[in-house]
Coordinates of C-alpha atoms and ligand atoms in Angstrom, one line a residue:
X243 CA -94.5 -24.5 -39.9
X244 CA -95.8 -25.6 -43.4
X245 CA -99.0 -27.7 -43.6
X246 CA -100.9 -29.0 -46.4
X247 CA -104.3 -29.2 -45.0
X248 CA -107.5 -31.4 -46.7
X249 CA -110.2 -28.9 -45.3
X250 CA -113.5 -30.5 -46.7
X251 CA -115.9 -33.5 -47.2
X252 CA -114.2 -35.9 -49.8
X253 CA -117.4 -36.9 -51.3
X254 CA -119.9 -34.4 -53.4
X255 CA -123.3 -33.3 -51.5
X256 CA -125.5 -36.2 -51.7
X257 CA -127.7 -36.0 -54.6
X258 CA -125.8 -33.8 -56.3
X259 CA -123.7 -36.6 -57.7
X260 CA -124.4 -35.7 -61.8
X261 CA -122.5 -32.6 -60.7
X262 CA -118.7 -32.8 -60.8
X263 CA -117.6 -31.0 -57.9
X264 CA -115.3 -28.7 -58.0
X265 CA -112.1 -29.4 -56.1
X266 CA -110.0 -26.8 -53.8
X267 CA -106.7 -27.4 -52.7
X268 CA -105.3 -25.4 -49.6
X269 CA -101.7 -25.2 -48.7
X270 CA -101.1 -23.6 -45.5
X271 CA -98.2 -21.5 -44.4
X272 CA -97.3 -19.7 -40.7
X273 CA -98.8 -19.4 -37.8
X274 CA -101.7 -21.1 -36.0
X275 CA -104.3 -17.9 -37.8
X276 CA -103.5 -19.3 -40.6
X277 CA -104.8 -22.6 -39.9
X278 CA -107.8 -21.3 -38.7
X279 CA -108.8 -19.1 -41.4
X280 CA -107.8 -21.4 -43.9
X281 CA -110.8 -23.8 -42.8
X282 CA -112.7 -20.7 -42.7
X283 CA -112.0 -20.1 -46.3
X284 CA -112.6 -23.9 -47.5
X285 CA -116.3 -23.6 -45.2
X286 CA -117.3 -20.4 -47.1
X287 CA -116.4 -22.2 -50.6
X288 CA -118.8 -24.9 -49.5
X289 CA -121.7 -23.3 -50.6
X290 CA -120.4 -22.8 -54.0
X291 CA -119.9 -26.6 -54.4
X292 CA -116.2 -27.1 -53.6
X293 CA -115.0 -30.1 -51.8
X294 CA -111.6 -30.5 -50.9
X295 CA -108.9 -32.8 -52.3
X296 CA -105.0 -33.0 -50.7
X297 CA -103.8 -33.8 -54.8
X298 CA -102.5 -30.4 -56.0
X299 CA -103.0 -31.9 -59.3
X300 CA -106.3 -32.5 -58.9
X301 CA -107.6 -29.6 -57.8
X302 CA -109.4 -26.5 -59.9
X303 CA -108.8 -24.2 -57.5
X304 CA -105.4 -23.7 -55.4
X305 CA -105.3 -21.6 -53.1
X306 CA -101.7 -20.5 -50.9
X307 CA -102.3 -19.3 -47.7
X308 CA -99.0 -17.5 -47.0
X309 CA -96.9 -15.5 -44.8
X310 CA -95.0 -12.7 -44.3
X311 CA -93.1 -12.8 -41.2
X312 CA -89.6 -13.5 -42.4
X313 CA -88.0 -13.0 -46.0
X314 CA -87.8 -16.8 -46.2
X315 CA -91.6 -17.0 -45.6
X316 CA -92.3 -14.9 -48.0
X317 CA -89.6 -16.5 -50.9
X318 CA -91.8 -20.1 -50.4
X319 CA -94.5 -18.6 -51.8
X320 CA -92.6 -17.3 -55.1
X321 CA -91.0 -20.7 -55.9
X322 CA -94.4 -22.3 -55.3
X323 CA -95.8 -20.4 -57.7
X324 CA -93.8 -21.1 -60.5
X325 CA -94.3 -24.7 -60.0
X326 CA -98.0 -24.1 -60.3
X327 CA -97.6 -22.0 -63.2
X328 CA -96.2 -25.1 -65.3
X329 CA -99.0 -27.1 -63.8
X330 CA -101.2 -24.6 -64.8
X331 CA -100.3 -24.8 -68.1
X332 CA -99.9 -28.7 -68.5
X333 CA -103.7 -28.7 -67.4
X334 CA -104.8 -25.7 -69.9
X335 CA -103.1 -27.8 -72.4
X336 CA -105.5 -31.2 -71.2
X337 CA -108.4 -28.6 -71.7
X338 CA -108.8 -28.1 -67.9
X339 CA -109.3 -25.1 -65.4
X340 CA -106.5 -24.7 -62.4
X341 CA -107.5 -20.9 -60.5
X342 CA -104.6 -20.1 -58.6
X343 CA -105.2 -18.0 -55.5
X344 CA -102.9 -16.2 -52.8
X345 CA -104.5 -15.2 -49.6
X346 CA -102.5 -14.5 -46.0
X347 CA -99.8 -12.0 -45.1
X348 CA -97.9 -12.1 -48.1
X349 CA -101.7 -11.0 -50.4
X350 CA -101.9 -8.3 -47.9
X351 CA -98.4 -6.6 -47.9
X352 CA -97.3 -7.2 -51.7
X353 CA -101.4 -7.1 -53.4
X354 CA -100.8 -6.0 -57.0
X355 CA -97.0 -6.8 -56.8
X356 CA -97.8 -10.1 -57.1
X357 CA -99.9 -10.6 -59.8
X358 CA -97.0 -8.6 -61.8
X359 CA -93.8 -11.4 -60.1
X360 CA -96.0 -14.4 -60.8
X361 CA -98.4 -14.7 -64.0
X362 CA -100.0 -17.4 -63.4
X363 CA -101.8 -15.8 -60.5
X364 CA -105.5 -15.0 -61.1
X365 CA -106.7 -14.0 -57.3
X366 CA -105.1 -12.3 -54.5
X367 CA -106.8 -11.5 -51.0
X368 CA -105.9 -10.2 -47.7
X369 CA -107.1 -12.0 -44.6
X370 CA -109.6 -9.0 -43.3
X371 CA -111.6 -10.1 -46.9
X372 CA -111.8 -13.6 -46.6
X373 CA -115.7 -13.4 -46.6
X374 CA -115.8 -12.1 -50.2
X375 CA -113.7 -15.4 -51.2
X376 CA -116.5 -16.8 -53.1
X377 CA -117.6 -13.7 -54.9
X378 CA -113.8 -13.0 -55.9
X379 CA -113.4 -16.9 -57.2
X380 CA -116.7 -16.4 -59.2
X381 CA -115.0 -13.5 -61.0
X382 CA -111.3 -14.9 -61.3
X383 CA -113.3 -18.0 -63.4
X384 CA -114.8 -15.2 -65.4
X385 CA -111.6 -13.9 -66.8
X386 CA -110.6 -11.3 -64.3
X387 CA -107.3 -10.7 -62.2
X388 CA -108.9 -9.9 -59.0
X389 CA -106.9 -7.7 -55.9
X390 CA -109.2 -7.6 -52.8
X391 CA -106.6 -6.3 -50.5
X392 CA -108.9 -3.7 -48.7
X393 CA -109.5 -3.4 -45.2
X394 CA -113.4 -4.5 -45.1
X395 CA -115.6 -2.3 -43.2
X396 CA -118.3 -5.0 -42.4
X397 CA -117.3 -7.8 -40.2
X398 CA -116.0 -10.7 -41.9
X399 CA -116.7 -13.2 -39.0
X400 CA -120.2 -11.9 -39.5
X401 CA -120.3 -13.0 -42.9
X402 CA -118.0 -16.6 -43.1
X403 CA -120.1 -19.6 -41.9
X404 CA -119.1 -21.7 -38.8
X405 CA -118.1 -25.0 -39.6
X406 CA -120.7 -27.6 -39.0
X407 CA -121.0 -30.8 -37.0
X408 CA -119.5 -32.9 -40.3
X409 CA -116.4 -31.1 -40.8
X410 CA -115.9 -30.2 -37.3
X411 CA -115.6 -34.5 -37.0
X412 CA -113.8 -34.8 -39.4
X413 CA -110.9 -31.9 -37.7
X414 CA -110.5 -33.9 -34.8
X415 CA -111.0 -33.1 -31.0
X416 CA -109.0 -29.7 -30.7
X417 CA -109.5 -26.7 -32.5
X418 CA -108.6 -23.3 -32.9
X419 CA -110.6 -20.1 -32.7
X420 CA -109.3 -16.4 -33.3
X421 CA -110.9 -14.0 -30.9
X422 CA -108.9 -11.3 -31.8
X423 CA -107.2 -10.3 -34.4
X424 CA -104.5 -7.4 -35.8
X425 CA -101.6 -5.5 -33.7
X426 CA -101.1 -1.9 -32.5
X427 CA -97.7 -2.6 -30.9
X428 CA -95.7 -1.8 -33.8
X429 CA -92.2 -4.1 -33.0
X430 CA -89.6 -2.4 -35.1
X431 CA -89.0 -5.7 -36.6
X432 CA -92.4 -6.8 -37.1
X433 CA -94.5 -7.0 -40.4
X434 CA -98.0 -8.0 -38.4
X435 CA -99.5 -4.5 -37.7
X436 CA -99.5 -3.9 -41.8
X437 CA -100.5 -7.3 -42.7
X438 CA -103.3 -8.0 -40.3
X439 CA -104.8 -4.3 -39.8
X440 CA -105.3 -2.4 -36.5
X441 CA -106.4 -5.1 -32.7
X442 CA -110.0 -5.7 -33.5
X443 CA -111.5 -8.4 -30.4
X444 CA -114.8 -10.0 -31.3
X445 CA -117.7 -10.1 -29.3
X446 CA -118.6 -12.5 -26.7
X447 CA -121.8 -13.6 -28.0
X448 CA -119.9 -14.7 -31.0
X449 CA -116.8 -16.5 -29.7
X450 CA -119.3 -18.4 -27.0
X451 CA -121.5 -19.6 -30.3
X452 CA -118.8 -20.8 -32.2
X453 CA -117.2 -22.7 -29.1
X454 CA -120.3 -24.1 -28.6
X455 CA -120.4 -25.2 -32.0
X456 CA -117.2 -26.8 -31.8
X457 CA -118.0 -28.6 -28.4
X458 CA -121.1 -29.4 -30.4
X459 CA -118.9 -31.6 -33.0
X460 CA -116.7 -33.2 -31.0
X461 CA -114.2 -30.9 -29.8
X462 CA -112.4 -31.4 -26.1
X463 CA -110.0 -28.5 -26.2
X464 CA -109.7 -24.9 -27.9
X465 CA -107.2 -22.5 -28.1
X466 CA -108.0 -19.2 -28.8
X467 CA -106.3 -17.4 -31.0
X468 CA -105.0 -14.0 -31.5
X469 CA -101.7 -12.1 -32.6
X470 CA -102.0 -10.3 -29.1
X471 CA -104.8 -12.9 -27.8
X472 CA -104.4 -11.6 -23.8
X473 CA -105.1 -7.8 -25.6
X474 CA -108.6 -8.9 -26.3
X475 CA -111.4 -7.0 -24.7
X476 CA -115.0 -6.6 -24.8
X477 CA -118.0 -5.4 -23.6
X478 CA -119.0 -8.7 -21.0
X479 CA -123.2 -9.5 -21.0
X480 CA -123.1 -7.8 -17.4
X481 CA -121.8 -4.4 -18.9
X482 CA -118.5 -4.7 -17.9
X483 CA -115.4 -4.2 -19.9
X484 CA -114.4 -7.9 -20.5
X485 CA -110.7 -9.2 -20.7
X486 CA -109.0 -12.6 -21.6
X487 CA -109.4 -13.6 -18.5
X488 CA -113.3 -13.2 -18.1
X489 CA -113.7 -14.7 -21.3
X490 CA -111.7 -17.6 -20.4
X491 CA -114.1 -18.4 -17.2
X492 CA -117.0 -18.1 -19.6
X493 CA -115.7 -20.5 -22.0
X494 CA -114.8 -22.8 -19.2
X495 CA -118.5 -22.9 -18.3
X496 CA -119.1 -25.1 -21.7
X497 CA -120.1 -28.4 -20.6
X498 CA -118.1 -31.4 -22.5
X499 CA -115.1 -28.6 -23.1
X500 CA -112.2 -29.9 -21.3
X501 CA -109.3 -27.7 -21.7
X502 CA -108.6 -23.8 -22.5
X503 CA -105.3 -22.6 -24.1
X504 CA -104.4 -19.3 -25.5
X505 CA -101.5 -18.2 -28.2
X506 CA -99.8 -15.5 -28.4
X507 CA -99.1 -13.4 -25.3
X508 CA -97.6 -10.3 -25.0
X509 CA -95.9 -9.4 -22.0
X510 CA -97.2 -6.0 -21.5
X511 CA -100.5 -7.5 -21.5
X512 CA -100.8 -9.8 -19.1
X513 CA -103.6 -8.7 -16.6
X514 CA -104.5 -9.9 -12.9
X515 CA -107.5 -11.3 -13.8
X516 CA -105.8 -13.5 -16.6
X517 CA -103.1 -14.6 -14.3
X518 CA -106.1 -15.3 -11.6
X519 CA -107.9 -17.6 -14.6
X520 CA -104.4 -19.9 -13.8
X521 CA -104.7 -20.3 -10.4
X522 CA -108.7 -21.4 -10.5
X523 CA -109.4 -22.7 -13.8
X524 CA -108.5 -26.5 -13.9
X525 CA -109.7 -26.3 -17.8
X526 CA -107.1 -23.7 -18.6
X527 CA -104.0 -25.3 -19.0
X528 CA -101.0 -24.8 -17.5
X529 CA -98.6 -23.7 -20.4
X530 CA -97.9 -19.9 -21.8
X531 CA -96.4 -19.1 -24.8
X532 CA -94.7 -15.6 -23.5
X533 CA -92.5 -14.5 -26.6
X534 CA -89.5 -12.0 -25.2
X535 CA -87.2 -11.7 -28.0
X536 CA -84.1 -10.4 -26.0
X537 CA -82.8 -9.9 -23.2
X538 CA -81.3 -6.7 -23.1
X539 CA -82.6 -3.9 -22.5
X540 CA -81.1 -1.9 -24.7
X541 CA -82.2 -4.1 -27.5
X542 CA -86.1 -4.2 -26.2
X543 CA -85.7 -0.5 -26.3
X544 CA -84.9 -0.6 -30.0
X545 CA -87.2 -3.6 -30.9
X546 CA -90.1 -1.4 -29.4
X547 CA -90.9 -4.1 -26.9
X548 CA -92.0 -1.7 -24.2
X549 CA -90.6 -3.6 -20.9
X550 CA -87.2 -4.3 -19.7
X551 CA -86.1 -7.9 -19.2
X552 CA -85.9 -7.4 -15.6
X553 CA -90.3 -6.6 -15.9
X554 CA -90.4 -9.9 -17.8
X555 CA -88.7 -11.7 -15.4
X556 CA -90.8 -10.6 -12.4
X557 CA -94.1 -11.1 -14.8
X558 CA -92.4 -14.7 -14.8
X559 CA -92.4 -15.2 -11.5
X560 CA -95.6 -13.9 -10.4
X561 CA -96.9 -16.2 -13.2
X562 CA -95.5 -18.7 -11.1
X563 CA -96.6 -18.2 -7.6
X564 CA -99.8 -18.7 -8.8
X565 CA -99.8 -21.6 -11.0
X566 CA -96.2 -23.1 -10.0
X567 CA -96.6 -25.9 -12.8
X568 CA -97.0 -23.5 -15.5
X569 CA -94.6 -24.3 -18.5
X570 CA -93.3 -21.3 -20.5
X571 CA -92.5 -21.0 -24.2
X572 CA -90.7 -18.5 -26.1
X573 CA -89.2 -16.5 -29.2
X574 CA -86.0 -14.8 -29.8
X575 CA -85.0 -13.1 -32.2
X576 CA -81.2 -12.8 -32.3
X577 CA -79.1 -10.6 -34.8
X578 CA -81.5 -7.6 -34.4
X579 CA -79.4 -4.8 -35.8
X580 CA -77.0 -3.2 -33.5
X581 CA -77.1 -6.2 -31.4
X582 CA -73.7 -6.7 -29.4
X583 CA -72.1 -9.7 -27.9
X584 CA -73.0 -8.2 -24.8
X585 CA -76.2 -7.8 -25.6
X586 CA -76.8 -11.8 -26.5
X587 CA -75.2 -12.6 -23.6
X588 CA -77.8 -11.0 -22.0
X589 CA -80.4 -13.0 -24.2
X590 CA -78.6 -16.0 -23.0
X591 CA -78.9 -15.3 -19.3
X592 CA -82.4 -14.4 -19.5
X593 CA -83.0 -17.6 -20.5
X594 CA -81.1 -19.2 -18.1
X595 CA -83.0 -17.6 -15.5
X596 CA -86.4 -18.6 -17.1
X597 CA -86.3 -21.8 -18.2
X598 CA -88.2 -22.8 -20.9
X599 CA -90.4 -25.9 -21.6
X600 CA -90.4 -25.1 -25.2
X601 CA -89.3 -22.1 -27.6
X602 CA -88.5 -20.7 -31.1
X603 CA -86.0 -19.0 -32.3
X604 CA -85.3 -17.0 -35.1
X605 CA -82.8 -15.1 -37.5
X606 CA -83.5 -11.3 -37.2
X607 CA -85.1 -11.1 -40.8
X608 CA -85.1 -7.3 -42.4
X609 CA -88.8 -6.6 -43.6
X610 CA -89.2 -3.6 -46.0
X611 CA -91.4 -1.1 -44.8
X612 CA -90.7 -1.9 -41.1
X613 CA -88.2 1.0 -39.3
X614 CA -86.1 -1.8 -38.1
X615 CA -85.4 -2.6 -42.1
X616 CA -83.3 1.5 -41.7
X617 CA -81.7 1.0 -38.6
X618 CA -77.5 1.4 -39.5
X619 CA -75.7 -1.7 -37.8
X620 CA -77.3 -5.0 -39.4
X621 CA -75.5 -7.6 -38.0
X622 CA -73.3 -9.8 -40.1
X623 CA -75.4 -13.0 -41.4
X624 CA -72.4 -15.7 -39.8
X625 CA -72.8 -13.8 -36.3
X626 CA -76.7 -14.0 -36.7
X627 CA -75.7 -17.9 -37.2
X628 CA -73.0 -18.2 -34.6
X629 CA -75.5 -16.5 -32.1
X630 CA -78.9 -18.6 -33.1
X631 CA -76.3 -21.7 -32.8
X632 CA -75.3 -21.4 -29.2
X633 CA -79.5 -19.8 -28.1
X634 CA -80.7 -23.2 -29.5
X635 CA -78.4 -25.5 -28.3
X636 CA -79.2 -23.7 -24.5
X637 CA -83.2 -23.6 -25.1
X638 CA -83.1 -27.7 -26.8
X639 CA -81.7 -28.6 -23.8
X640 CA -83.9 -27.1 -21.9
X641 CA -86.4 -29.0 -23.4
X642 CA -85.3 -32.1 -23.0
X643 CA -84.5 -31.6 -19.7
X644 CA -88.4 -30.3 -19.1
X645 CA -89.1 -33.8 -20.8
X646 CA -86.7 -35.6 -18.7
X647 CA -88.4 -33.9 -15.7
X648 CA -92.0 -35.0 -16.6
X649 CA -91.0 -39.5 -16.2
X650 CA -92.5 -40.5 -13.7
X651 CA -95.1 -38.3 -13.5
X652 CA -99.2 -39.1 -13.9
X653 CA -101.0 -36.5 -16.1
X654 CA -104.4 -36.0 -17.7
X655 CA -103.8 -36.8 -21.4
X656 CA -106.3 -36.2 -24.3
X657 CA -106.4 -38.8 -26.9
X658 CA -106.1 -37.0 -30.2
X659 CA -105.4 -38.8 -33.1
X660 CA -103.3 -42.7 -34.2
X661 CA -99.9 -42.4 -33.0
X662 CA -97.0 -43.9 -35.2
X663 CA -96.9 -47.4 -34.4
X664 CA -100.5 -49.6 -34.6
X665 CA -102.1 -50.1 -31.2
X666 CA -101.1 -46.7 -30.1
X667 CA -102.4 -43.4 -30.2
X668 CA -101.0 -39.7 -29.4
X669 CA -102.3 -36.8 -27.7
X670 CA -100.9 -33.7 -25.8
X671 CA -99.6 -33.6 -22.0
X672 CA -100.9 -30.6 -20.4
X673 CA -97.5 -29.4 -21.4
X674 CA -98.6 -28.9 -25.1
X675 CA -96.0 -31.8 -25.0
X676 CA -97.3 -35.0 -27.7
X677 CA -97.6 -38.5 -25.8
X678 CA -97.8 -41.5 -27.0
X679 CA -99.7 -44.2 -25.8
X680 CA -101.2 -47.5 -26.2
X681 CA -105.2 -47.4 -26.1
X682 CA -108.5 -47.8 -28.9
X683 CA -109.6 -46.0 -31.7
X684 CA -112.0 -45.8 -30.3
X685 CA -111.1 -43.8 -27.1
X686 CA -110.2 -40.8 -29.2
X687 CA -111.3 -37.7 -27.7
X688 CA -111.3 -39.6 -24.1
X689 CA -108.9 -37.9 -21.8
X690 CA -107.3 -40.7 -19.2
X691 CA -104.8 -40.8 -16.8
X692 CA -101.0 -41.8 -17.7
X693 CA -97.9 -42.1 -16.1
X694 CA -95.0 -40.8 -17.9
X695 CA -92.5 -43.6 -18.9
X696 CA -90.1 -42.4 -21.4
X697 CA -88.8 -39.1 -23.2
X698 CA -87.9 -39.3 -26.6
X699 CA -86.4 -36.3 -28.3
X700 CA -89.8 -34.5 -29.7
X701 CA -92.2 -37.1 -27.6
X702 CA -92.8 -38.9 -24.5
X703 CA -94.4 -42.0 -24.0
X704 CA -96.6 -43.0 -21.0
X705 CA -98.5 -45.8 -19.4
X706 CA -102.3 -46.2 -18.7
X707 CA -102.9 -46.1 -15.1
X708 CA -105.3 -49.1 -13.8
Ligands
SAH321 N1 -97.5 -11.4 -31.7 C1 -96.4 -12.2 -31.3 C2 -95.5 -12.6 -32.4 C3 -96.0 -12.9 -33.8 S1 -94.7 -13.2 -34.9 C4 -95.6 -11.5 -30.3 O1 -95.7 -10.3 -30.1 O2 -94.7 -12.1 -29.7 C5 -94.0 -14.7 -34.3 C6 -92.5 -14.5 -34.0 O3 -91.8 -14.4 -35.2 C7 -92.1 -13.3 -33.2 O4 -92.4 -13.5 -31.8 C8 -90.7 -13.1 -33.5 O5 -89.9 -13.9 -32.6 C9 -90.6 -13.7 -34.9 N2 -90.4 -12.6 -35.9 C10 -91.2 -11.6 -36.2 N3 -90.7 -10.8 -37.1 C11 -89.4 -11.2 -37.3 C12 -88.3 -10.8 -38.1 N4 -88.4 -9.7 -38.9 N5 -87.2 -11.5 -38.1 C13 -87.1 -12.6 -37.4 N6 -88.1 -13.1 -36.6 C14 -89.2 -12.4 -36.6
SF4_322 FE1 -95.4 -8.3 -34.2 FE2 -94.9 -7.0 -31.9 FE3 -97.4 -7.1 -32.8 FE4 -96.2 -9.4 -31.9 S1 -96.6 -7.5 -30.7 S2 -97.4 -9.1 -33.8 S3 -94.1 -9.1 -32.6 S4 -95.7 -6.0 -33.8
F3S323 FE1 -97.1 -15.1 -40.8 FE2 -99.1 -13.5 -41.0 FE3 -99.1 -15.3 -39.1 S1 -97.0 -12.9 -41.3 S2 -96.9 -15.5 -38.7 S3 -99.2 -15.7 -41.3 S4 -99.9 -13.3 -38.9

């Protein structure tokens, strides 16, 4: 997923107007985090004057917000670079100022390395610092190649404003919020733990404020974020050691909040009371994103996985007794090393015995400093492709034939934004699944009933009920 995102007002502060502003331009790479903290980033550059602009060209500051997860991730960033280093220069040579900034996973695991591959680089930080983003700007304008790559002992969601009413408008009617961040699970394969620290969860008080703030400016539905979100915990304000679940029931007491979601789930983590939040909550929606990988055992042992693929099937299926129209999305990884034919097979039946609404799929990538990146027996790169081949043709269809399932039927949908054709505008089934529809402008942010009509290949497209 690549986004270029315009994060801020397009106009400067009113009466501030003999001041040029100064312009930021944020590309986004990765995962939903990313997102998130890349409006975080363009909020706490605010103060400072910036406003946004979606022209690369235009701006005085670019910033990359990268990632790290695969070696192709990782690559993007490189080649981007040295396009912006010729832009760089052109504007030097027209007498004008272009910072160039990396933050994300890729600042965090490579830090110095960077500034030494690419040049043109004048900042580099790691997401735990992204409160000291304004301070580190002020002194990469002064000259200085700055490296804030440190693990902050303060809490940065402490110190990086909230986004107000304006911008929040301007974002639209769902949002994301991290509630936890970091990993301690250690996935051979996986670069997350180094990148994003050690789980940190943050407090009630905190998340409830900031959801409130969002409801405050418009928005309908939230997903909370985290890279093990249902591993969050905290201390609850009746004393009590909170989980996911408990703080999903408090969120759901937000008047004008319609609908809960939560990304990404670990298996090993998913608690009664969490499953409990999906028989009783009608705000929390009925769709998990439960990433497996494999489904052999022997291969979960390797990929430090911690359960067997007969666990995650029963963890499926209790899922399901309680909320029976849950849909469930997945990743795979295929190729990890030492993987057998036998062992995809497995894979293969495991998804055939799940059923997914939705999934991705992925290439096992070798990541330096992870142990998987030692392990003898790396798979051939044309069985990695054979294998990902026949896994995605099974889980597309599946897909399409959870789409094919859904005509006919009359859902709550949530107006978010135009659709493609005028007259019509698009929002997201319960399913996580986009809808398109005919209704207003001005209805967006309404959520009305529809009947399913039609199933495109990546949409569906519904009818208002009278
Ligand atoms: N915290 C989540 C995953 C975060 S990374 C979880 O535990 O499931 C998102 C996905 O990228 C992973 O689920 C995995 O499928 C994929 N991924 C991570 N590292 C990878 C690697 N080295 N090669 C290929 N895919 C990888
Ligand atoms: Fe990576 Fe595993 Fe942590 Fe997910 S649980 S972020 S895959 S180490
Ligand atoms: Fe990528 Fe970092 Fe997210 S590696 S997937 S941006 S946590």
């Amino acid at each position: 997923m690549t986004q270029e995102t315009a994060l801020l007002p397009k106009s400067p502060v009113a009466g501030e107007e003999h001041v040029p502003a100064r312009k930021v331009f944020v590309k986004t790479y990765g995962c939903q985090m990313n997102v998130y903290d890349s409006d975080r980033m363009s909020d706490a550059l605010t103060r400072d004057g910036y406003v946004a602009t979606d022209v690369m060209e235009d701006a005085d500051f670019v910033l990359l917000n990268t990632c790290h997860i695969r070696e192709k991730a990782a690559e993007k960033v490189y080649s981007e670079l040295g396009r912006l280093r010729e832009l760089k220069k052109a504007k030097a040579s027209a007498g004008r100022e272009m910072v160039i900034g990396v933050a994300g996973c890729v600042a965090q695991a490579e830090g110095n390395e960077i500034l030494r591959r690419a040049p043109a680089v004048d900042l580099v930080i790691g997401p735990q610092t992204y409160h000291r983003l304004p301070e580190a700007l002020k002194r990469a304008r002064n000259g200085e190649r700055v490296v804030e790559t440190d693990y902050a002992i303060e809490d940065k969601f402490e110190h990086l404003p909230a986004p107000d009413r304006a911008k929040t408008r301007l974002r639209g009617v769902t949002a994301f919020l991290t509630v936890q961040e970091g990993c301690d699970k250690f996935c051979t394969f996986c670069v997350v733990p180094y990148t994003r620290g050690s789980e940190v969860s943050r407090p009630v008080a905190q998340i409830v404020a900031e959801a409130e703030k969002l409801v405050d400016g418009g928005v309908r539905e939230i997903t909370l974020l985290g890279q093990n979100v249902n591993a969050w915990h905290a201390t609850g304000p009746d004393g009590r050691d909170w989980g996911l679940g408990d703080l999903l029931r408090r969120l759901g007491e937000i008047d004008g909040l319609a609908r809960l979601r939560y990304t990404t789930s670990h298996p090993r983590d998913m608690d009664e009371s969490l499953i409990e939040a999906h028989r009783s909550m009608a705000k929390l929606m009925p769709y998990l994103h439960l990433p497996v990988q494999s489904g052999s055992d022997r291969i979960l042992k390797a990929m430090n996985r911690r359960h067997t693929a007969a666990e995650y099937l029963a963890l499926v299926e209790r899922i399901r007794t309680v909320q029976p129209d849950l849909a469930l999305s997945g990743d795979f990884i295929v190729g990890f090393p030492g993987e057998t034919d036998q062992d995809f097979e497995d894979t293969m039946r495991l998804v055939e015995a799940v059923g997914y609404a939705q999934a991705f799929s992925f290439k096992y990538s070798s990541r330096p400093g992870t142990p998987g990146a030692d392990l003898k027996d790396q798979v051939p790169e044309d069985v990695k492709a054979k294998r990902l081949e026949r896994l995605q043709t099974l889980l597309f269809k599946q897909q399409r034939d959870f789409a094919a399932a859904c005509v006919g039927r009359e859902i709550d949908l949530l107006l978010e934004k135009p659709g493609r054709m005028p007259g019509q505008l698009v929002g997201r089934s319960p399913w996580l699944q986009p809808v398109n529809v005919d209704a207003k402008r001005s209805q967006i942010g309404d959520i009305i009933q529809v009947r399913i009509t039609k199933a495109g290949p990546n949409s569906l497209f519904a009818e208002l009920i009278e």
